[in-house]
Coordinates of C-alpha atoms in Angstrom, one line a residue:
M1 CA 9.9 -23.2 3.4
T2 CA 12.6 -24.5 5.9
K3 CA 15.6 -26.4 4.6
A4 CA 16.9 -29.3 6.7
Y5 CA 20.7 -28.7 6.7
G6 CA 21.5 -32.1 8.5
G7 CA 19.9 -34.1 5.8
S8 CA 21.5 -32.2 3.1
G9 CA 24.8 -32.3 4.6
V10 CA 25.3 -35.9 4.2
G11 CA 25.3 -36.0 0.6
R12 CA 27.5 -33.2 0.2
R13 CA 30.1 -34.7 2.6
S14 CA 29.8 -38.1 1.1
V15 CA 31.0 -36.6 -2.3
L16 CA 34.3 -36.3 -0.8
R17 CA 34.9 -40.1 -1.2
G18 CA 36.7 -39.0 -4.2
S19 CA 37.9 -35.6 -3.2
L20 CA 40.3 -36.7 -0.6
A21 CA 42.3 -38.1 -3.6
A22 CA 40.8 -35.9 -6.5
A23 CA 40.6 -32.5 -4.8
G24 CA 44.3 -32.4 -4.1
A25 CA 45.8 -35.5 -5.7
A26 CA 49.4 -34.7 -6.7
A27 CA 52.9 -35.7 -7.2
L28 CA 54.5 -32.2 -6.5
P29 CA 58.1 -31.5 -5.6
P30 CA 58.8 -32.0 -1.8
L31 CA 57.7 -29.0 0.3
A32 CA 60.0 -27.9 3.2
G33 CA 58.3 -28.6 6.5
A34 CA 55.6 -30.9 5.0
T35 CA 54.7 -34.2 6.7
P36 CA 53.1 -37.0 4.6
A37 CA 49.8 -36.3 6.4
Q38 CA 49.7 -32.7 5.3
A39 CA 51.4 -32.9 1.8
L40 CA 49.3 -33.3 -1.0
P41 CA 48.5 -36.9 -1.4
A42 CA 49.9 -39.2 -3.9
R43 CA 48.2 -40.4 -7.0
S44 CA 48.5 -43.9 -5.9
L45 CA 45.4 -43.3 -3.8
S46 CA 43.2 -43.9 -6.4
A47 CA 45.4 -45.4 -9.5
P48 CA 48.7 -46.7 -10.2
A49 CA 51.0 -43.8 -11.3
Q50 CA 52.1 -45.2 -14.4
L51 CA 48.4 -45.5 -15.7
L52 CA 48.4 -41.7 -15.4
S53 CA 51.8 -41.1 -17.0
G54 CA 51.8 -38.1 -19.4
R55 CA 48.2 -37.2 -18.6
P56 CA 46.9 -34.0 -17.1
S57 CA 46.3 -33.6 -13.5
A58 CA 44.3 -31.3 -11.3
D59 CA 46.5 -31.1 -8.3
W60 CA 45.2 -28.1 -6.7
G61 CA 41.4 -29.3 -6.1
V62 CA 38.4 -27.6 -7.6
Q63 CA 36.4 -24.4 -6.5
A64 CA 33.0 -23.1 -7.1
G65 CA 31.8 -19.4 -6.9
D66 CA 29.2 -16.8 -7.5
V67 CA 26.4 -19.3 -7.2
T68 CA 22.9 -18.1 -8.1
A69 CA 19.5 -19.7 -8.5
S70 CA 20.5 -20.9 -11.9
S71 CA 24.3 -20.7 -12.4
G72 CA 27.8 -21.2 -10.8
L73 CA 31.2 -21.0 -11.9
V74 CA 33.7 -23.9 -11.4
W75 CA 37.4 -23.6 -11.2
V76 CA 40.4 -26.0 -11.7
R77 CA 44.2 -25.9 -12.3
S78 CA 46.0 -28.2 -14.6
D79 CA 49.8 -29.3 -14.5
R80 CA 49.9 -28.6 -18.3
P81 CA 47.9 -27.4 -21.1
A82 CA 44.6 -29.3 -21.2
R83 CA 40.7 -29.0 -21.8
M84 CA 38.7 -28.3 -19.0
V85 CA 35.5 -30.4 -19.1
V86 CA 32.8 -30.2 -16.4
E87 CA 30.1 -32.8 -15.9
T88 CA 27.0 -32.2 -13.5
S89 CA 24.5 -34.4 -12.0
A90 CA 21.8 -34.3 -9.5
T91 CA 23.2 -37.3 -7.7
E92 CA 26.6 -38.5 -6.7
S93 CA 26.4 -41.5 -8.8
F94 CA 26.3 -39.3 -12.0
R95 CA 24.1 -41.8 -13.6
N96 CA 22.6 -38.7 -15.8
V97 CA 25.2 -35.9 -16.6
R98 CA 25.2 -32.8 -18.4
R99 CA 28.5 -32.0 -19.9
W100 CA 30.2 -28.5 -20.2
T101 CA 33.1 -27.9 -22.4
G102 CA 35.4 -25.4 -20.9
P103 CA 38.4 -23.6 -22.1
V104 CA 42.1 -24.8 -22.9
V105 CA 44.1 -23.8 -20.1
G106 CA 47.7 -22.8 -20.6
P107 CA 50.6 -20.6 -19.4
G108 CA 48.6 -17.3 -20.1
T109 CA 46.4 -18.1 -17.0
D110 CA 49.0 -20.1 -15.0
F111 CA 47.1 -23.3 -16.1
T112 CA 43.9 -22.3 -14.4
G113 CA 40.5 -22.4 -16.0
R114 CA 36.9 -21.4 -15.2
T115 CA 33.7 -22.8 -16.6
A116 CA 30.3 -21.1 -16.1
L117 CA 27.4 -23.5 -15.4
R118 CA 24.1 -22.0 -16.5
G119 CA 20.5 -23.1 -16.6
L120 CA 21.0 -25.1 -13.3
P121 CA 17.7 -26.0 -11.3
A122 CA 17.2 -23.5 -8.5
G123 CA 17.3 -24.9 -4.8
E124 CA 19.0 -28.0 -5.8
R125 CA 22.2 -29.9 -4.9
V126 CA 24.5 -29.8 -7.9
H127 CA 27.3 -32.6 -7.9
Y128 CA 30.1 -31.7 -10.4
R129 CA 33.2 -33.4 -11.6
V130 CA 36.2 -31.9 -13.8
V131 CA 38.2 -33.8 -16.0
L132 CA 41.3 -32.3 -17.9
A133 CA 41.9 -33.6 -21.4
D134 CA 45.0 -33.5 -23.6
P135 CA 44.1 -31.1 -26.2
D136 CA 46.1 -33.2 -28.7
D137 CA 44.6 -36.5 -27.6
P138 CA 41.3 -36.2 -25.8
R139 CA 41.4 -39.9 -24.7
R140 CA 44.3 -38.8 -22.4
T141 CA 42.6 -37.4 -19.5
S142 CA 43.1 -36.7 -15.9
R143 CA 41.3 -38.5 -13.2
P144 CA 38.0 -36.6 -12.3
V145 CA 38.0 -34.1 -9.4
Y146 CA 34.8 -34.0 -7.5
G147 CA 32.8 -31.3 -6.0
S148 CA 29.1 -30.0 -5.0
F149 CA 27.3 -26.9 -4.3
R150 CA 23.6 -25.9 -3.8
T151 CA 21.8 -23.3 -6.0
A152 CA 20.0 -20.5 -4.5
S153 CA 16.3 -21.1 -3.9
T154 CA 13.8 -19.0 -5.8
R155 CA 11.4 -19.5 -2.7
R156 CA 11.9 -18.6 1.0
E157 CA 14.1 -21.3 2.4
D158 CA 16.7 -21.2 4.9
V159 CA 20.1 -19.6 4.0
R160 CA 23.3 -20.1 5.9
F161 CA 26.7 -18.6 5.3
L162 CA 29.9 -18.1 6.9
W163 CA 32.6 -15.2 6.6
S164 CA 36.0 -14.3 7.7
G165 CA 39.2 -13.0 6.1
D166 CA 43.1 -12.7 6.6
L167 CA 45.2 -16.0 5.6
A168 CA 48.7 -16.7 5.8
G169 CA 49.5 -13.4 7.5
Q170 CA 52.4 -12.1 9.7
G171 CA 54.4 -15.2 8.7
W172 CA 51.9 -17.7 10.0
G173 CA 51.4 -20.2 7.2
I174 CA 50.6 -23.8 6.8
N175 CA 52.0 -25.6 10.1
P176 CA 52.0 -29.3 9.7
D177 CA 52.3 -29.9 13.3
R178 CA 48.8 -28.4 13.9
G179 CA 47.4 -30.0 11.0
G180 CA 47.5 -26.8 8.6
Y181 CA 44.7 -24.4 8.3
R182 CA 42.5 -26.3 10.7
I183 CA 39.7 -23.6 10.9
F184 CA 38.5 -24.7 7.3
E185 CA 37.8 -28.1 8.6
H186 CA 35.5 -26.8 11.5
M187 CA 33.7 -24.6 9.0
R188 CA 33.1 -27.2 6.5
R189 CA 31.6 -29.2 9.2
L190 CA 28.9 -26.5 9.5
D191 CA 27.9 -27.2 5.9
P192 CA 27.2 -23.7 4.8
D193 CA 25.5 -22.5 1.5
F194 CA 28.7 -20.3 0.8
F195 CA 31.6 -18.7 2.4
L196 CA 32.2 -15.0 2.0
C197 CA 35.9 -14.2 2.2
S198 CA 36.4 -10.6 3.2
G199 CA 39.8 -9.8 1.8
D200 CA 43.5 -10.6 2.5
N201 CA 43.3 -14.1 1.1
I202 CA 47.0 -13.8 0.7
Y203 CA 49.8 -11.7 2.3
A204 CA 51.9 -10.7 -0.8
D205 CA 54.1 -8.6 1.6
N206 CA 54.6 -11.3 4.2
P207 CA 57.1 -14.1 3.4
I208 CA 56.8 -17.4 5.0
A209 CA 59.8 -18.7 6.5
A210 CA 60.5 -22.4 7.4
T211 CA 60.5 -21.7 11.2
V212 CA 59.1 -18.7 13.3
A213 CA 60.0 -18.5 17.2
L214 CA 56.9 -18.3 19.2
P215 CA 56.5 -15.8 22.1
G216 CA 57.3 -17.5 25.1
G217 CA 59.5 -20.2 23.4
G218 CA 59.1 -23.0 21.0
T219 CA 59.1 -23.0 17.3
W220 CA 56.2 -22.7 14.6
R221 CA 57.0 -24.7 11.4
N222 CA 55.7 -23.6 8.0
I223 CA 55.4 -25.4 4.9
T224 CA 57.3 -23.3 2.6
T225 CA 57.7 -22.6 -1.4
E226 CA 60.0 -20.6 -3.3
E227 CA 57.5 -18.0 -4.3
K228 CA 56.5 -17.2 -0.8
S229 CA 60.0 -17.1 0.5
K230 CA 60.1 -13.3 -0.3
V231 CA 57.6 -10.5 -1.0
A232 CA 55.5 -10.8 -4.2
E233 CA 56.7 -8.4 -7.0
T234 CA 56.3 -10.5 -10.2
L235 CA 53.2 -11.9 -11.8
A236 CA 54.8 -15.4 -10.9
E237 CA 55.4 -14.5 -7.2
F238 CA 51.8 -13.3 -7.0
R239 CA 50.3 -16.4 -8.6
G240 CA 52.6 -18.5 -6.1
A241 CA 51.3 -16.7 -3.2
F242 CA 47.7 -17.6 -4.2
R243 CA 48.7 -21.2 -5.1
Y244 CA 50.4 -21.6 -1.6
N245 CA 47.3 -21.8 0.3
L246 CA 46.0 -24.5 -2.0
L247 CA 48.8 -26.8 -0.6
D248 CA 46.5 -27.2 2.6
T249 CA 44.4 -30.3 2.6
N250 CA 41.6 -28.5 4.8
L251 CA 41.2 -25.8 2.4
R252 CA 41.1 -28.0 -0.7
R253 CA 38.5 -30.1 1.1
F254 CA 36.6 -27.0 2.1
N255 CA 36.6 -25.7 -1.5
A256 CA 35.2 -28.9 -2.9
Q257 CA 32.2 -28.6 -0.6
V258 CA 31.5 -25.0 0.0
P259 CA 31.3 -22.2 -2.9
T260 CA 33.2 -18.9 -2.2
V261 CA 32.2 -15.4 -2.5
V262 CA 35.6 -13.6 -2.5
Q263 CA 36.8 -10.0 -2.3
W264 CA 40.2 -8.4 -2.0
D265 CA 42.0 -5.9 0.3
D266 CA 45.5 -4.4 0.9
H267 CA 47.5 -7.5 1.6
E268 CA 46.8 -9.0 -1.8
V269 CA 49.4 -6.5 -2.8
H270 CA 51.1 -4.5 0.3
N271 CA 50.1 -3.4 3.7
N272 CA 47.6 -0.2 3.6
W273 CA 48.3 0.5 -0.3
Y274 CA 46.4 2.8 -2.4
P275 CA 46.5 4.0 -6.0
G276 CA 49.4 5.9 -7.1
Q277 CA 51.3 5.2 -4.0
L278 CA 55.0 4.6 -4.2
L279 CA 56.3 2.0 -1.6
D280 CA 58.8 3.1 1.0
D281 CA 59.9 -0.6 1.5
A282 CA 63.5 -1.7 1.1
R283 CA 62.3 -5.3 0.3
Y284 CA 60.9 -4.1 -3.1
T285 CA 62.6 -3.3 -6.3
E286 CA 59.3 -2.5 -7.9
K287 CA 58.0 0.5 -5.7
R288 CA 54.8 1.3 -7.8
A289 CA 51.7 0.3 -6.1
D290 CA 49.9 0.4 -9.5
V291 CA 52.2 -2.1 -11.2
L292 CA 51.9 -4.4 -8.2
S293 CA 48.2 -4.3 -7.9
A294 CA 47.8 -5.0 -11.5
R295 CA 49.8 -8.1 -11.3
S296 CA 48.1 -9.3 -8.2
L297 CA 44.7 -8.6 -9.7
K298 CA 45.5 -10.9 -12.5
A299 CA 46.6 -13.6 -10.4
F300 CA 43.7 -12.9 -8.1
S301 CA 41.4 -13.4 -11.3
E302 CA 43.1 -16.7 -12.1
Y303 CA 42.9 -18.4 -8.9
F304 CA 39.3 -17.5 -7.7
P305 CA 35.9 -18.4 -9.6
L306 CA 34.7 -14.8 -9.8
S307 CA 32.3 -14.0 -12.7
T308 CA 32.9 -10.1 -12.8
L309 CA 36.6 -10.6 -13.3
T310 CA 38.1 -12.4 -16.4
P311 CA 41.8 -13.0 -17.0
D312 CA 43.2 -10.9 -19.8
A313 CA 40.2 -8.5 -19.6
D314 CA 38.6 -5.6 -17.9
G315 CA 36.6 -6.3 -14.9
R316 CA 35.8 -5.5 -11.4
V317 CA 35.7 -7.1 -8.0
Y318 CA 32.5 -5.3 -6.6
R319 CA 29.2 -6.9 -7.5
V320 CA 26.0 -8.2 -6.1
L321 CA 25.1 -11.8 -5.6
R322 CA 21.3 -12.6 -5.5
H323 CA 20.7 -15.6 -3.3
G324 CA 16.9 -16.0 -3.4
P325 CA 14.2 -13.7 -2.0
L326 CA 15.8 -13.6 1.4
L327 CA 19.4 -12.4 0.6
D328 CA 21.2 -10.2 -1.5
V329 CA 25.1 -9.8 -0.7
F330 CA 26.8 -6.5 -2.0
V331 CA 30.6 -7.0 -2.3
L332 CA 32.7 -3.9 -2.1
D333 CA 36.1 -3.0 -3.2
M334 CA 37.5 -0.5 -0.7
R335 CA 41.0 -0.9 -2.0
T336 CA 41.0 0.0 -5.7
Y337 CA 39.1 3.3 -6.0
R338 CA 40.2 4.9 -2.6
N339 CA 42.3 8.3 -2.4
A340 CA 45.4 8.3 -0.7
N341 CA 45.8 7.6 3.0
S342 CA 45.9 10.9 4.9
P343 CA 44.8 12.4 8.0
N344 CA 41.3 11.9 6.6
R345 CA 39.8 15.2 7.8
R346 CA 39.0 16.9 4.6
P347 CA 35.5 18.8 4.6
D348 CA 34.6 17.6 1.0
D349 CA 35.8 14.2 -0.3
A350 CA 33.9 12.8 -3.5
Q351 CA 36.4 10.0 -4.2
G352 CA 36.4 8.7 -0.6
I353 CA 37.1 4.9 -0.3
L354 CA 34.7 3.6 -2.6
G355 CA 35.2 6.1 -5.6
E356 CA 32.2 7.9 -7.1
R357 CA 31.2 5.1 -9.6
Q358 CA 31.0 2.5 -7.2
L359 CA 29.1 4.5 -4.6
R360 CA 26.6 5.3 -7.3
W361 CA 26.3 1.5 -8.1
L362 CA 25.9 0.7 -4.4
K363 CA 23.1 3.3 -4.0
R364 CA 21.4 2.1 -7.2
E365 CA 21.6 -1.7 -6.4
L366 CA 20.5 -1.3 -3.0
S367 CA 17.4 0.6 -4.0
R368 CA 16.5 -1.9 -6.6
S369 CA 17.0 -4.9 -4.3
R370 CA 13.8 -6.7 -3.0
A371 CA 15.6 -9.1 -0.8
V372 CA 14.7 -9.2 2.9
W373 CA 18.2 -9.0 3.8
K374 CA 20.8 -6.6 2.2
V375 CA 24.4 -7.8 3.4
I376 CA 27.1 -5.4 2.7
A377 CA 30.4 -7.2 2.5
S378 CA 32.8 -4.5 3.4
D379 CA 36.5 -5.3 3.2
M380 CA 37.2 -2.5 6.0
P381 CA 35.2 -1.5 9.2
L382 CA 33.1 1.7 9.3
G383 CA 33.6 3.0 12.8
L384 CA 36.8 1.2 14.0
V385 CA 39.9 3.5 13.8
V386 CA 42.5 1.9 11.6
T387 CA 45.7 3.8 11.4
D388 CA 48.5 3.8 8.8
G389 CA 51.4 5.4 10.7
P390 CA 51.4 8.1 13.2
V391 CA 49.0 10.7 11.4
N392 CA 47.2 8.9 8.4
F393 CA 44.4 6.5 8.5
E394 CA 43.6 3.5 6.7
A395 CA 39.8 2.9 6.9
V396 CA 36.9 5.3 7.1
A397 CA 37.0 6.6 10.6
Q398 CA 39.8 8.9 11.9
G399 CA 38.9 9.2 15.5
D400 CA 37.3 12.5 15.4
P401 CA 33.7 11.7 16.9
G402 CA 32.4 14.8 15.3
A403 CA 30.5 15.5 11.9
P404 CA 31.7 13.5 9.2
L405 CA 35.0 14.4 7.5
G406 CA 37.2 12.8 4.7
R407 CA 36.0 9.3 3.8
E408 CA 33.1 9.4 6.3
L409 CA 31.5 11.9 4.1
Q410 CA 30.9 9.1 1.6
I411 CA 29.6 6.8 4.2
A412 CA 27.3 9.3 5.5
E413 CA 25.8 9.9 1.9
L414 CA 25.3 6.1 1.8
L415 CA 23.7 5.9 5.0
R416 CA 21.3 8.8 4.3
H417 CA 20.5 7.3 0.9
V418 CA 19.3 3.9 2.7
K419 CA 17.3 5.9 5.4
H420 CA 15.5 8.4 2.9
H421 CA 14.7 5.4 0.2
R422 CA 13.5 3.3 3.1
I423 CA 15.8 0.5 2.3
T424 CA 15.4 -2.0 5.2
G425 CA 17.5 -5.0 6.3
T426 CA 21.0 -3.6 5.8
V427 CA 23.7 -5.6 7.7
W428 CA 27.5 -4.7 7.4
L429 CA 30.1 -7.7 7.6
T430 CA 33.8 -7.2 7.6
A431 CA 37.2 -8.7 8.8
D432 CA 40.4 -6.7 8.5
V433 CA 41.4 -5.9 12.0
H434 CA 42.3 -9.4 13.2
Y435 CA 39.8 -10.0 16.1
T436 CA 36.0 -10.4 16.4
S437 CA 33.5 -8.0 17.5
A438 CA 29.9 -6.6 17.0
Q439 CA 29.0 -2.6 16.7
H440 CA 25.5 -1.2 16.7
Y441 CA 25.2 2.3 15.1
A442 CA 22.5 4.6 16.2
P443 CA 21.7 8.3 15.4
E444 CA 20.9 9.2 19.1
R445 CA 24.5 8.5 19.9
A446 CA 26.0 9.9 16.8
A447 CA 27.2 13.4 15.6
F448 CA 25.7 12.5 12.2
K449 CA 22.0 11.9 13.0
D450 CA 20.5 11.4 9.3
F451 CA 20.4 7.6 9.1
A452 CA 18.6 4.6 10.3
P453 CA 20.4 2.2 12.8
F454 CA 22.2 -0.9 11.8
W455 CA 24.5 -3.6 12.9
E456 CA 28.2 -4.0 11.7
F457 CA 29.8 -7.5 12.6
V458 CA 33.7 -8.3 12.4
S459 CA 35.4 -11.6 12.4
G460 CA 38.7 -13.1 11.4
P461 CA 41.5 -13.9 11.0
L462 CA 41.4 -17.1 9.5
N463 CA 45.2 -18.1 9.8
A464 CA 47.0 -14.9 10.8
G465 CA 48.2 -13.0 13.8
G466 CA 45.6 -11.8 16.2
F467 CA 45.8 -8.2 17.4
P468 CA 44.2 -6.1 20.1
A469 CA 41.0 -4.1 19.6
V470 CA 41.3 -0.6 18.2
K471 CA 39.2 2.4 19.3
L472 CA 35.6 3.4 18.3
D473 CA 34.9 6.6 16.3
G474 CA 31.8 8.4 17.6
T475 CA 30.7 10.1 14.4
F476 CA 28.0 7.4 13.4
G477 CA 27.3 6.4 17.1
P478 CA 28.8 3.1 17.5
E479 CA 28.2 1.0 20.6
Q480 CA 30.0 -2.4 21.1
P481 CA 28.2 -4.9 23.2
F482 CA 30.8 -7.7 22.2
V483 CA 34.6 -7.6 21.5
K484 CA 37.2 -10.6 21.8
A485 CA 40.7 -9.6 20.9
P486 CA 44.0 -10.6 22.1
A487 CA 45.7 -8.3 24.6
T488 CA 48.9 -8.3 22.7
A489 CA 50.0 -8.0 19.1
N490 CA 50.6 -10.8 16.7
V491 CA 49.2 -13.6 18.7
P492 CA 49.9 -16.8 16.6
P493 CA 47.0 -19.2 15.5
G494 CA 46.1 -21.6 18.0
Q495 CA 46.0 -19.2 21.0
D496 CA 42.3 -18.3 21.0
S497 CA 43.1 -15.7 18.4
Q498 CA 41.3 -16.9 15.2
F499 CA 37.6 -16.3 14.5
F500 CA 34.8 -16.6 11.8
G501 CA 31.2 -15.7 11.8
E502 CA 28.0 -17.3 10.7
V503 CA 24.6 -15.8 9.4
A504 CA 21.7 -17.9 9.3
I505 CA 18.1 -16.7 7.8
D506 CA 15.2 -18.6 8.8
G507 CA 13.2 -19.2 5.5
D508 CA 9.7 -19.1 7.5
S509 CA 10.1 -15.9 9.8
G510 CA 12.9 -14.2 7.7
E511 CA 14.6 -13.9 11.0
L512 CA 18.5 -13.3 10.8
T513 CA 20.9 -14.7 13.3
V514 CA 24.5 -13.8 13.5
R515 CA 26.9 -16.0 15.5
L516 CA 30.5 -14.8 16.1
R517 CA 32.5 -18.1 16.5
S518 CA 36.0 -19.4 17.7
E519 CA 38.4 -21.2 15.5
T520 CA 37.0 -24.5 16.5
G521 CA 33.4 -23.4 16.0
G522 CA 32.2 -22.5 19.6
V523 CA 29.7 -19.5 19.9
L524 CA 31.0 -16.5 21.5
F525 CA 28.3 -14.3 20.8
T526 CA 24.8 -14.1 19.1
K527 CA 22.5 -11.6 17.7
V528 CA 19.1 -12.1 16.3
L529 CA 17.7 -9.5 14.0
Q530 CA 13.9 -9.2 12.9
P531 CA 13.0 -8.5 9.2
G532 CA 11.8 -5.1 8.5
R533 CA 12.4 -3.8 12.1
V534 CA 14.1 -0.6 12.4
G535 CA 16.3 0.4 15.3
Q536 CA 16.9 -3.1 16.5

C-alpha cells in the first residue's frame, strides 16, 4: 500500500506551531556570536516569563528515536531536577491522550531523560508532548514541548529515510550569518520517516572558535560555548559538545519532526581512535583513549534516544531496527571493537573492525531477516582507502587490490555468508569521508570472488569541511559511477561541499531508489534497485 507523503507532511509540520517556541524555548546565558534570530527563542514567545519563574523548562527541544511498528523512545533535557511526563495522541488537538510517566531527571544524566512508548498503533502518526514537573510540587510544570513521528507499518507501505554524518567538524560550527545548520531545514522539508546519522555527531577533538579565516578571504563566525572552546576530555566537556549542536534552531525543529537512528564514530572521541590507544596529542592531559571513549559514550547515551544504551548501565550501539516488511536497518559499530590501526596486511585477523561478537551477531540477524531490503548502516566505507598517517589505515581497505588481508578478511567472511545463505537486498550506507559517491561491488572485477554484487552509497558531511575523494581498493571489485567531492581539503560549508542521501522504498513494487543530494536538496545522482535481483 502506498503512503501519500505530501498529505502526511501537512500534519507533521503543523505540529510545529508549538515547537518554534517549545522545541527550543530558553532563557540561556548569551552565546558568543549569536544573533537574535539564531539564539534560542525567549520564553515570552508563548508565556510571560514571570508565570514560569521557578518552573522547569525544556530548553533543548525533544527527540524521538528507535521507532518501530509499536514503540518509540522520546528524549528531553530539563534545566533542573524534574519528572518527565509524555502525553501521546492520534491528533494535534490532544483531545484524547495517553500519559506516560517517565524518570526524574537530574545531574547523574546531565538532566536528560528518555521515556519508552510501547503499545503504539502501527503505521500511524503519533503526536506527543513532553512536560517537566517539579518533583516536590507536581503542579509546577514546564510549558509542553511538542513533537511527532510515524510508527512503522506492518503492511507494505512506502518507506522513506535520509542519511548523512559529520557535524561541527574542522571548526565549522553554528554560523549565525548563514542561518546555522541549514541542511537540517532542507532535510526536514522532505518529511522523511526517519534520519540515519552515520557517526561523527560531534567533533570532540575539534574546538569551535568564535571566528575562522575563510580560504580566499573573509571570516566565518561561530556561536561558541565554554565546553566547545577546547578538546573534550572531561565528562562535562563531552556533554557540552553534544549539547552544542542543540543550540541550532534548524536541528531542534528537525528533531521535533523526524526520528533519528544514530551511530557513532571516531570524532565522538578523537580522530582515528581505537581501543587501547594512547594519544600523541599535546592538547590532551588525559591520553588514554579508553578513558575518553567511556566518558563520551556516557554522554552519547544521555543525549540521544537510543534503546540499547542506558545511562549508567552496560549496552551497545550496534543493533537492528525493524521497519515493517520492507526494511531492516542494521546499525554497526566499527569503532568500539576494532583492533589497532596498522598497515592492515595481516594474513589472519579475527578481531578486524567489528570484533568477533558483533560479526556473529550481524551474520545471525541478516540470516533471520525477512525484510525485502537489509540496509547495513556502516560508520566507515568498505572499498575506499582511508589512511591514518603515512603507513597505517583507518577503515577496511588498505590499497592492496589483491586477496583480502587484515580487516578485509572479516568483510570477506560476511560477504561470503550473505551469498551462501542467499540473503538478498543488502545495501550499504555510510558517511565518514566528507563527500558523496556511489560504489558498485562485483566479483568479476574483484580479487575476492565469493560474494554477490552489492551497492554502497556515501554521503556527508552535514556541517563540516569537505575533502577530496580517496582511492578505491580493488579487492572487492568496486566501480564508482558517481563521485562529487571538493578539489581541495577542508572546504567550508556553503561552498557546494555538504551532502545527504535519501532512500525511498515503494510499497507496491518494493523498488528501492537512492538519491544523493546536495545541501539544499538538489538531486545529484539516482540509482533504482529492484527487489530480489542479484547483480544489479
